[in-house]
Amino acid sequence: KRGALSAARLGDEVNPTKESSGSQFYIVWGKVYKAAELKQLERQMKMQQEQNIFNALAMERREEIMNLRRNRDRDGLMELQEKLGKMAIEKSKELGNPAFTPEQVEAYTTQGGTPFLDGGYTVFGEVEEGLDIVEMIQQTKTARGDRPVDDIEMRVVVMA
């Protein structure tokens, strides 16, 4: 949700275990969502869950797929793809549909945030005062790499 302090990390393609950075963080800003937008995100999350399961199943059968490709067996590939697709849908049903909790819906529809980042980053704190300052920082003009044109100095108080 807006104001969450989260650990940055490298992208999934170079960091498949999603290890957090030990020295960089970000403050979530995002936007305020409508309930219908969150429902659409849930549908996208379901599709992504099915795709991830399909990809994992395909990796388990990589050798079989490579043999079918080497033999130019398109029918066999299509049959296997269909089979893996059905298996992915069934496994996804067993796991249940990804959904936002009522508390998340409340936060995203009133305060805002970045729900598409949920579950992918380590959240270790929250801005309790000064969200207006965070908004000013968020609106700062940036250059290459999304770095502010002018450095922004911060004084942060960590409360236990």
CSV table of C-alpha atoms in Angstrom, one decimal:
chain,number,residue,atom,x,y,z
A,1,LYS,CA,0.0,0.0,0.0
A,2,ARG,CA,1.1,3.6,-0.3
A,3,GLY,CA,3.8,4.4,2.2
A,4,ALA,CA,5.2,0.9,2.5
A,5,LEU,CA,9.0,0.7,2.8
A,6,SER,CA,10.2,-2.2,0.6
A,7,ALA,CA,13.6,-3.6,-0.3
A,8,ALA,CA,14.6,-3.2,-3.9
A,9,ARG,CA,15.9,-6.1,-5.9
A,10,LEU,CA,17.2,-7.0,-9.3
A,11,GLY,CA,14.7,-8.3,-11.9
A,12,ASP,CA,13.5,-11.9,-12.1
A,13,GLU,CA,15.5,-12.7,-15.2
A,14,VAL,CA,18.8,-12.1,-13.3
A,15,ASN,CA,17.5,-12.8,-9.8
A,16,PRO,CA,15.1,-15.8,-10.1
A,17,THR,CA,15.2,-16.3,-6.3
A,18,LYS,CA,14.0,-12.7,-5.8
A,19,GLU,CA,16.7,-11.9,-3.3
A,20,SER,CA,16.3,-8.4,-1.8
A,21,SER,CA,19.0,-5.7,-2.0
A,22,GLY,CA,20.8,-5.1,1.2
A,23,SER,CA,21.3,-1.4,0.5
A,24,GLN,CA,18.4,-0.1,-1.6
A,25,PHE,CA,14.8,0.5,-0.7
A,26,TYR,CA,11.8,2.3,-2.2
A,27,ILE,CA,8.7,3.9,-0.8
A,28,VAL,CA,5.5,2.7,-2.5
A,29,TRP,CA,3.4,5.3,-4.1
A,30,GLY,CA,1.2,3.9,-6.9
A,31,LYS,CA,-2.3,5.0,-7.4
A,32,VAL,CA,-5.8,4.7,-5.9
A,33,TYR,CA,-7.6,1.8,-7.6
A,34,LYS,CA,-11.3,1.2,-8.3
A,35,ALA,CA,-12.7,-2.1,-7.1
A,36,ALA,CA,-13.2,-3.2,-10.8
A,37,GLU,CA,-9.6,-2.5,-11.5
A,38,LEU,CA,-8.6,-4.8,-8.6
A,39,LYS,CA,-10.9,-7.5,-9.9
A,40,GLN,CA,-9.2,-7.2,-13.3
A,41,LEU,CA,-5.8,-7.6,-11.6
A,42,GLU,CA,-7.1,-10.7,-9.8
A,43,ARG,CA,-8.0,-12.2,-13.2
A,44,GLN,CA,-4.5,-11.3,-14.5
A,45,MET,CA,-3.0,-12.9,-11.4
A,46,LYS,CA,-4.9,-16.1,-12.0
A,47,MET,CA,-3.7,-16.2,-15.6
A,48,GLN,CA,-0.1,-15.6,-14.5
A,49,GLN,CA,-0.5,-18.4,-11.9
A,50,GLU,CA,-1.6,-20.8,-14.6
A,51,GLN,CA,1.2,-19.6,-16.9
A,52,ASN,CA,3.8,-20.2,-14.2
A,53,ILE,CA,2.5,-23.7,-13.5
A,54,PHE,CA,2.5,-24.5,-17.2
A,55,ASN,CA,6.1,-23.2,-17.5
A,56,ALA,CA,7.2,-25.4,-14.6
A,57,LEU,CA,5.4,-28.4,-16.1
A,58,ALA,CA,7.1,-27.7,-19.4
A,59,MET,CA,10.5,-27.5,-17.8
A,60,GLU,CA,9.9,-30.9,-16.2
A,61,ARG,CA,9.3,-32.3,-19.7
A,62,ARG,CA,12.0,-30.3,-21.4
A,63,GLU,CA,13.7,-33.4,-22.8
A,64,GLU,CA,10.4,-34.8,-24.2
A,65,ILE,CA,9.7,-31.4,-25.8
A,66,MET,CA,13.2,-31.2,-27.3
A,67,ASN,CA,12.7,-34.7,-28.8
A,68,LEU,CA,9.4,-33.8,-30.3
A,69,ARG,CA,11.0,-30.6,-31.8
A,70,ARG,CA,14.0,-32.6,-33.2
A,71,ASN,CA,11.6,-35.0,-34.8
A,72,ARG,CA,9.4,-32.2,-36.1
A,73,ASP,CA,6.4,-33.8,-34.5
A,74,ARG,CA,4.0,-30.8,-34.5
A,75,ASP,CA,1.0,-33.0,-33.6
A,76,GLY,CA,2.9,-34.4,-30.6
A,77,LEU,CA,3.9,-30.9,-29.5
A,78,MET,CA,0.3,-29.7,-29.8
A,79,GLU,CA,-1.0,-32.7,-27.9
A,80,LEU,CA,1.5,-32.2,-25.1
A,81,GLN,CA,0.8,-28.5,-25.0
A,82,GLU,CA,-2.9,-29.2,-24.6
A,83,LYS,CA,-2.2,-31.8,-21.9
A,84,LEU,CA,0.1,-29.5,-20.0
A,85,GLY,CA,-2.5,-26.7,-20.3
A,86,LYS,CA,-5.2,-28.8,-18.8
A,87,MET,CA,-2.8,-29.9,-16.0
A,88,ALA,CA,-1.9,-26.3,-15.3
A,89,ILE,CA,-5.6,-25.3,-15.0
A,90,GLU,CA,-6.3,-28.2,-12.6
A,91,LYS,CA,-3.2,-27.4,-10.4
A,92,SER,CA,-4.2,-23.8,-10.4
A,93,LYS,CA,-7.7,-24.7,-9.2
A,94,GLU,CA,-6.2,-26.8,-6.4
A,95,LEU,CA,-4.1,-23.7,-5.3
A,96,GLY,CA,-7.2,-21.5,-5.4
A,97,ASN,CA,-7.6,-18.2,-7.2
A,98,PRO,CA,-5.3,-15.4,-6.2
A,99,ALA,CA,-7.4,-12.7,-4.5
A,100,PHE,CA,-6.9,-9.5,-2.5
A,101,THR,CA,-8.0,-9.6,1.1
A,102,PRO,CA,-10.7,-7.2,2.2
A,103,GLU,CA,-8.0,-5.2,4.0
A,104,GLN,CA,-6.0,-5.0,0.8
A,105,VAL,CA,-9.0,-3.9,-1.2
A,106,GLU,CA,-9.7,-1.2,1.4
A,107,ALA,CA,-6.1,0.1,1.3
A,108,TYR,CA,-5.9,0.1,-2.5
A,109,THR,CA,-9.3,1.8,-3.0
A,110,THR,CA,-8.7,4.5,-0.4
A,111,GLN,CA,-5.0,5.0,0.1
A,112,GLY,CA,-3.5,3.6,-3.1
A,113,GLY,CA,-0.5,1.6,-3.8
A,114,THR,CA,1.0,-1.0,-6.2
A,115,PRO,CA,-0.9,-4.3,-5.8
A,116,PHE,CA,0.9,-5.9,-8.8
A,117,LEU,CA,4.1,-5.9,-6.6
A,118,ASP,CA,2.4,-7.8,-3.8
A,119,GLY,CA,4.3,-10.9,-2.8
A,120,GLY,CA,7.4,-10.1,-4.8
A,121,TYR,CA,9.2,-7.7,-2.5
A,122,THR,CA,10.2,-7.6,1.1
A,123,VAL,CA,8.2,-5.0,3.0
A,124,PHE,CA,10.0,-3.9,6.2
A,125,GLY,CA,8.3,-0.7,7.3
A,126,GLU,CA,5.8,2.0,6.7
A,127,VAL,CA,5.9,5.8,6.5
A,128,GLU,CA,3.9,7.0,9.5
A,129,GLU,CA,4.3,10.7,8.9
A,130,GLY,CA,5.3,12.8,5.9
A,131,LEU,CA,3.4,11.2,3.0
A,132,ASP,CA,3.1,14.7,1.7
A,133,ILE,CA,6.9,14.8,1.5
A,134,VAL,CA,6.9,11.4,-0.2
A,135,GLU,CA,4.4,12.8,-2.8
A,136,MET,CA,6.7,15.8,-3.5
A,137,ILE,CA,9.7,13.4,-4.0
A,138,GLN,CA,7.5,11.2,-6.2
A,139,GLN,CA,6.7,14.1,-8.4
A,140,THR,CA,10.3,15.2,-8.8
A,141,LYS,CA,11.7,15.5,-12.3
A,142,THR,CA,13.8,12.6,-13.2
A,143,ALA,CA,16.5,11.8,-15.8
A,144,ARG,CA,17.9,8.6,-17.2
A,145,GLY,CA,17.4,5.5,-15.0
A,146,ASP,CA,14.5,7.3,-13.2
A,147,ARG,CA,17.1,9.1,-11.1
A,148,PRO,CA,16.1,12.6,-9.8
A,149,VAL,CA,17.7,15.4,-11.8
A,150,ASP,CA,18.7,17.0,-8.5
A,151,ASP,CA,19.7,14.9,-5.6
A,152,ILE,CA,17.3,14.7,-2.7
A,153,GLU,CA,18.7,14.5,0.8
A,154,MET,CA,16.6,12.7,3.4
A,155,ARG,CA,16.7,12.5,7.1
A,156,VAL,CA,15.0,9.3,8.2
A,157,VAL,CA,14.0,8.3,11.7
A,158,VAL,CA,13.7,4.6,12.2
A,159,MET,CA,11.3,3.6,15.0
A,160,ALA,CA,11.3,0.2,16.6
